[in-house]
Amino acid sequence: MLSIVLIGSGNVAVQLAKNLQKANHVKLLQRYSRSVKNTEYFDKTIPVTNNLKKLKEADLFIIAISDDAITSVSKELQVSKGLVVHTSGNKPLNSLICKANKGVFYPVQTFSKEKEISFDQIPICIETEHTDDMDLLKYFANSMSKKVYEINSQQREKLHIAAVFANNFTNHMFAIADDICRKNNVSFDILKPLIQETAKKVKFISPKDAQTGPAVRNNLKVIENQLRQLDHNEKEIYSLITKSIIESYNS
Ligand SMILES: NC(=O)c1ccc[n+]([C@@H]2O[C@H](COP(=O)([O-])OP(=O)(O)OC[C@H]3O[C@@H](n4cnc5c(N)ncnc54)[C@H](OP(=O)(O)O)[C@@H]3O)[C@@H](O)[C@H]2O)c1
């Protein structure tokens, strides 16, 4: 049985805690939170502390806190045994500064505390400082998910940029689409099957082959007409993305 201490109480920590409690061969011994924020999302039976000096001994310490706080919090850890990992996509392994051995456990998914999600199918990218620790981290990752990848800090940094395009920017496009619908009294629900099919299609064909719309057809009349109807900010985004699509199909 692998013993775990979970540090943080944000989106990732909330979902990790729920999944850790369901996983086999894993025991969530304790969690640390500097504040009482989000207490309602955690099972009350998990022992909790707000003092980093009072962490229990464990096999694995998972730091799931804001990127900018990873280094300072890891420096405060007084653990010398066990493996300390962070969950960030864009922070290198050496952003952890502590006596214990270090690693990374990066779940490639979008997490919100309100939306429960199973780790089962979430790709987990792992890295350890010492090869000796890889077996333990792999064992843990495999007990959480069927999709585990060994990826180094440089690759993870690039993967995170790709994830920003694939998820964050796409979601912002949904927000713009929602706004246009609202302003024109049209239900955003009408677009939901299209959104689902867009994501589904790239499981079967490459994103490049899946592209449709006026830009890939280089239909300048439609593009100019649509540009005229947009406000300043939307126009800039529309022009930039349209230019990028046209160029990628003509190069
Ligand atoms: N959300 C995602 O979709 C996602 C996906 C993959 C990886 N990640 C990574 O997972 C990590 C956590 O992300 P998140 O989305 O869960 O963040 P989050 O919801 O913003 O929560 C951040 C947590 O960090 C704590 N914190 C911040 N500064 C601290 C400090 N100085 N000392 C102690 N605790 C501190 C906050 O405590 P308070 O509540 O007291 O402020 C909060 O519990 C990040 O490294 C992120 O890059 C996130």
Coordinates of C-alpha atoms and ligand atoms in Angstrom, one line a residue:
M1 CA 0.0 0.0 0.0
L2 CA 1.5 3.4 -1.1
S3 CA 1.0 6.2 1.4
I4 CA 0.3 9.7 0.1
V5 CA 0.3 13.2 1.5
L6 CA -1.5 15.7 -0.8
I7 CA -0.4 19.4 -0.6
G8 CA -2.9 22.0 -1.9
S9 CA -6.7 22.4 -2.1
G10 CA -7.4 23.8 -5.5
N11 CA -8.9 22.2 -8.6
V12 CA -6.3 19.5 -9.1
A13 CA -6.1 18.6 -5.4
V14 CA -9.9 18.3 -5.0
Q15 CA -10.1 15.9 -8.0
L16 CA -6.9 14.0 -7.0
A17 CA -8.2 13.4 -3.4
K18 CA -11.5 12.0 -4.8
N19 CA -9.6 9.6 -7.1
L20 CA -7.0 8.7 -4.5
Q21 CA -9.7 7.5 -2.2
K22 CA -11.1 5.2 -4.9
A23 CA -7.7 3.8 -6.1
N24 CA -6.4 0.4 -5.2
H25 CA -3.1 0.0 -3.3
V26 CA -3.1 3.7 -2.4
K27 CA -3.8 5.4 0.9
L28 CA -4.4 9.1 1.2
L29 CA -2.9 9.6 4.7
Q30 CA -3.2 13.4 5.0
R31 CA -3.7 16.6 3.1
Y32 CA -2.3 20.0 3.7
S33 CA -4.0 23.3 3.0
R34 CA -2.8 26.7 4.0
S35 CA -6.4 27.9 4.3
V36 CA -9.9 26.5 4.8
K37 CA -10.9 27.4 1.2
N38 CA -12.7 24.5 -0.6
T39 CA -13.0 22.4 2.5
E40 CA -16.5 21.5 1.4
Y41 CA -15.1 19.6 -1.6
F42 CA -13.0 17.2 0.5
D43 CA -14.0 14.1 2.4
K44 CA -14.1 15.1 6.1
T45 CA -12.4 11.8 7.1
I46 CA -9.1 12.8 5.5
P47 CA -6.8 14.2 8.2
V48 CA -5.8 17.8 7.3
T49 CA -3.2 20.2 8.5
N50 CA -2.3 23.8 7.7
N51 CA 1.3 23.3 9.1
L52 CA 3.9 22.0 6.7
K53 CA 6.0 21.0 9.7
K54 CA 3.3 18.6 10.7
L55 CA 3.2 16.4 7.6
K56 CA 3.1 12.7 8.2
E57 CA 5.7 10.3 6.9
A58 CA 4.7 9.0 3.5
D59 CA 5.9 7.3 0.3
L60 CA 4.7 10.1 -1.9
F61 CA 4.1 13.8 -1.4
I62 CA 2.1 15.4 -4.2
I63 CA 2.4 19.2 -4.5
A64 CA -0.7 20.4 -6.3
I65 CA -0.5 24.1 -5.8
S66 CA -0.1 27.3 -8.0
D67 CA 2.9 27.1 -10.2
D68 CA 4.5 30.2 -8.7
A69 CA 4.4 28.7 -5.1
I70 CA 5.9 25.3 -5.9
T71 CA 9.5 26.3 -5.2
S72 CA 8.9 28.2 -2.0
V73 CA 6.6 25.5 -0.6
S74 CA 8.9 22.6 -1.5
K75 CA 11.8 24.5 0.3
E76 CA 9.7 24.5 3.4
L77 CA 9.1 20.7 3.4
Q78 CA 11.0 18.9 6.1
V79 CA 10.7 15.5 4.6
S80 CA 13.9 13.6 3.7
K81 CA 12.3 10.2 2.9
G82 CA 9.8 9.5 0.2
L83 CA 9.3 11.1 -3.2
V84 CA 8.1 14.7 -3.7
V85 CA 6.3 15.4 -7.0
H86 CA 4.5 18.4 -8.4
T87 CA 1.6 18.4 -10.9
S88 CA 2.6 21.2 -13.2
G89 CA 2.9 21.0 -17.0
N90 CA 5.2 24.0 -17.4
K91 CA 7.4 23.9 -14.3
P92 CA 10.6 21.8 -14.6
L93 CA 11.4 19.1 -12.2
N94 CA 14.2 21.2 -10.7
S95 CA 11.7 23.8 -9.6
L96 CA 11.3 21.5 -6.6
I97 CA 13.9 22.3 -4.0
C98 CA 13.9 19.8 -1.0
K99 CA 16.0 17.1 0.6
A100 CA 13.8 14.3 -0.6
N101 CA 13.9 12.8 -4.1
K102 CA 11.9 14.6 -6.7
G103 CA 9.6 13.9 -9.6
V104 CA 6.7 15.1 -11.6
F105 CA 3.2 13.7 -11.9
Y106 CA 1.4 15.9 -14.6
P107 CA -2.1 14.9 -15.5
V108 CA -2.9 16.2 -18.9
Q109 CA -6.5 17.2 -18.4
T110 CA -8.5 20.3 -17.4
F111 CA -9.7 20.2 -13.8
S112 CA -12.3 22.3 -12.0
K113 CA -13.2 21.6 -8.4
E114 CA -16.9 21.6 -9.2
K115 CA -16.7 19.0 -12.0
E116 CA -15.9 15.5 -10.9
I117 CA -13.6 13.5 -13.2
S118 CA -12.2 10.0 -13.2
F119 CA -8.4 9.7 -13.6
D120 CA -8.8 6.4 -15.3
Q121 CA -8.4 7.6 -18.9
I122 CA -6.3 10.8 -18.1
P123 CA -2.8 10.7 -19.6
I124 CA -0.3 11.0 -16.8
C125 CA 3.2 12.3 -17.7
I126 CA 5.8 11.3 -15.2
E127 CA 9.4 12.1 -14.6
T128 CA 11.9 11.4 -11.8
E129 CA 15.2 12.9 -10.9
H130 CA 16.7 9.4 -10.1
T131 CA 15.9 6.4 -12.2
D132 CA 15.5 4.4 -8.9
D133 CA 12.3 6.3 -8.2
M134 CA 10.7 5.6 -11.5
D135 CA 9.3 2.2 -10.4
L136 CA 7.4 3.8 -7.5
L137 CA 6.0 6.7 -9.5
K138 CA 5.0 4.3 -12.4
Y139 CA 3.3 2.0 -9.9
F140 CA 1.4 5.0 -8.4
A141 CA 0.5 6.5 -11.9
N142 CA -0.7 3.0 -13.1
S143 CA -2.9 2.7 -10.1
M144 CA -4.6 6.0 -11.0
S145 CA -4.7 5.7 -14.8
K146 CA -4.3 3.4 -17.8
K147 CA -2.4 6.0 -19.7
V148 CA 1.1 6.7 -18.3
Y149 CA 3.9 8.3 -20.3
E150 CA 7.5 9.0 -19.3
I151 CA 8.3 12.5 -20.4
N152 CA 11.2 14.8 -19.5
S153 CA 10.9 18.5 -18.4
Q154 CA 11.7 19.9 -21.9
Q155 CA 9.1 17.7 -23.6
R156 CA 6.6 18.5 -20.9
E157 CA 7.1 22.2 -21.4
K158 CA 6.3 21.9 -25.1
L159 CA 3.4 19.5 -24.4
H160 CA 2.0 22.2 -22.1
I161 CA 2.1 24.8 -24.8
A162 CA 0.3 22.4 -27.1
A163 CA -2.3 21.9 -24.3
V164 CA -2.8 25.6 -24.1
F165 CA -3.7 25.7 -27.8
A166 CA -5.8 22.6 -27.6
N167 CA -7.8 23.4 -24.5
N168 CA -7.4 27.0 -23.2
F169 CA -7.6 28.7 -26.6
T170 CA -10.3 26.4 -27.9
N171 CA -12.4 27.1 -24.7
H172 CA -11.9 30.9 -25.3
M173 CA -13.3 30.4 -28.8
F174 CA -16.3 28.7 -27.2
A175 CA -16.7 31.8 -24.9
I176 CA -16.6 34.1 -28.0
A177 CA -19.1 31.9 -29.8
D178 CA -21.4 32.0 -26.7
D179 CA -21.1 35.8 -26.5
I180 CA -22.1 36.2 -30.2
C181 CA -25.1 33.8 -29.6
R182 CA -26.2 35.8 -26.5
K183 CA -26.0 39.2 -28.3
N184 CA -28.2 37.8 -31.1
N185 CA -30.6 35.9 -28.9
V186 CA -29.7 32.5 -30.3
S187 CA -29.2 29.5 -27.9
F188 CA -25.5 28.4 -27.5
D189 CA -27.0 24.8 -27.2
I190 CA -27.4 24.8 -31.0
L191 CA -23.6 24.8 -31.3
K192 CA -23.0 22.0 -28.7
P193 CA -23.3 19.0 -31.1
L194 CA -20.8 20.8 -33.5
I195 CA -18.4 21.3 -30.6
Q196 CA -18.6 17.7 -29.7
E197 CA -18.2 16.5 -33.3
T198 CA -15.1 18.7 -33.7
A199 CA -13.4 17.1 -30.7
K200 CA -14.6 13.6 -31.7
K201 CA -13.4 13.9 -35.3
V202 CA -9.7 14.3 -34.4
K203 CA -9.7 10.9 -32.8
F204 CA -10.1 9.5 -36.3
I205 CA -8.5 11.9 -38.7
S206 CA -5.7 14.5 -38.3
P207 CA -6.7 18.1 -37.3
K208 CA -5.3 19.3 -40.6
D209 CA -7.6 16.9 -42.6
A210 CA -10.6 17.7 -40.4
Q211 CA -10.5 21.5 -41.1
T212 CA -13.6 22.9 -42.8
G213 CA -15.0 26.5 -43.2
P214 CA -14.4 29.7 -45.2
A215 CA -10.7 30.0 -44.4
V216 CA -9.6 26.5 -45.7
R217 CA -11.8 27.1 -48.8
N218 CA -10.1 30.6 -49.1
N219 CA -13.6 32.1 -49.5
L220 CA -12.7 35.7 -49.3
K221 CA -16.2 37.0 -49.9
V222 CA -17.6 35.2 -46.8
I223 CA -14.5 36.2 -44.7
E224 CA -14.9 39.9 -45.6
N225 CA -18.6 39.8 -44.8
Q226 CA -18.1 38.1 -41.4
L227 CA -15.2 40.5 -40.5
R228 CA -17.6 43.5 -41.1
Q229 CA -20.0 42.2 -38.5
L230 CA -17.4 41.7 -35.6
D231 CA -16.3 44.1 -32.9
H232 CA -12.6 45.2 -32.7
N233 CA -11.4 42.4 -30.5
E234 CA -13.3 39.6 -32.3
K235 CA -12.1 41.0 -35.7
E236 CA -8.4 40.8 -34.6
I237 CA -8.8 37.2 -33.5
Y238 CA -10.8 36.2 -36.6
S239 CA -8.2 37.8 -38.9
L240 CA -5.2 36.1 -37.2
I241 CA -6.7 32.6 -37.1
T242 CA -8.0 33.0 -40.7
K243 CA -4.6 34.0 -41.9
S244 CA -3.0 31.1 -40.0
I245 CA -5.4 28.6 -41.6
I246 CA -5.0 30.0 -45.1
E247 CA -1.2 30.0 -44.8
S248 CA -1.1 26.4 -43.4
Y249 CA -3.0 25.1 -46.4
N250 CA -1.0 27.0 -49.0
S251 CA 2.5 26.3 -47.8
Ligands
LIG1 N1 -6.4 23.0 -13.2 C1 -5.9 22.3 -14.2 O1 -6.6 22.1 -15.2 C2 -4.5 21.7 -14.2 C3 -4.2 20.7 -15.0 C4 -3.0 20.0 -14.9 C5 -2.0 20.5 -14.0 N2 -2.3 21.6 -13.3 C6 -1.3 22.1 -12.3 O2 -1.7 21.7 -11.0 C7 -1.3 22.7 -10.0 C8 -2.5 23.1 -9.3 O3 -3.4 23.7 -10.1 P1 -4.9 24.1 -9.7 O4 -5.6 24.3 -10.9 O5 -5.3 23.1 -8.8 O6 -4.6 25.5 -8.9 P2 -5.7 26.3 -8.1 O7 -7.1 25.7 -8.3 O8 -5.5 27.7 -8.5 O9 -5.3 26.1 -6.6 C9 -4.0 26.5 -6.2 C10 -3.7 26.0 -4.8 O10 -2.4 26.4 -4.4 C11 -2.5 26.9 -3.1 N3 -1.4 27.8 -2.9 C12 -1.1 28.9 -3.6 N4 0.0 29.5 -3.1 C13 0.3 28.8 -2.0 C14 1.4 28.9 -1.0 N5 2.3 29.9 -1.1 N6 1.4 28.0 0.0 C15 0.5 27.0 0.1 N7 -0.5 26.8 -0.8 C16 -0.6 27.7 -1.9 C17 -3.9 27.5 -3.0 O11 -4.2 27.8 -1.7 P3 -5.5 28.8 -1.3 O12 -6.7 28.0 -1.7 O13 -5.3 28.9 0.2 O14 -5.2 30.0 -2.0 C18 -4.7 26.5 -3.7 O15 -5.0 25.4 -2.8 C19 -0.5 23.7 -10.8 O16 0.8 23.4 -10.9 C20 -1.1 23.6 -12.2 O17 -0.2 24.0 -13.2 C21 -3.6 22.2 -13.3

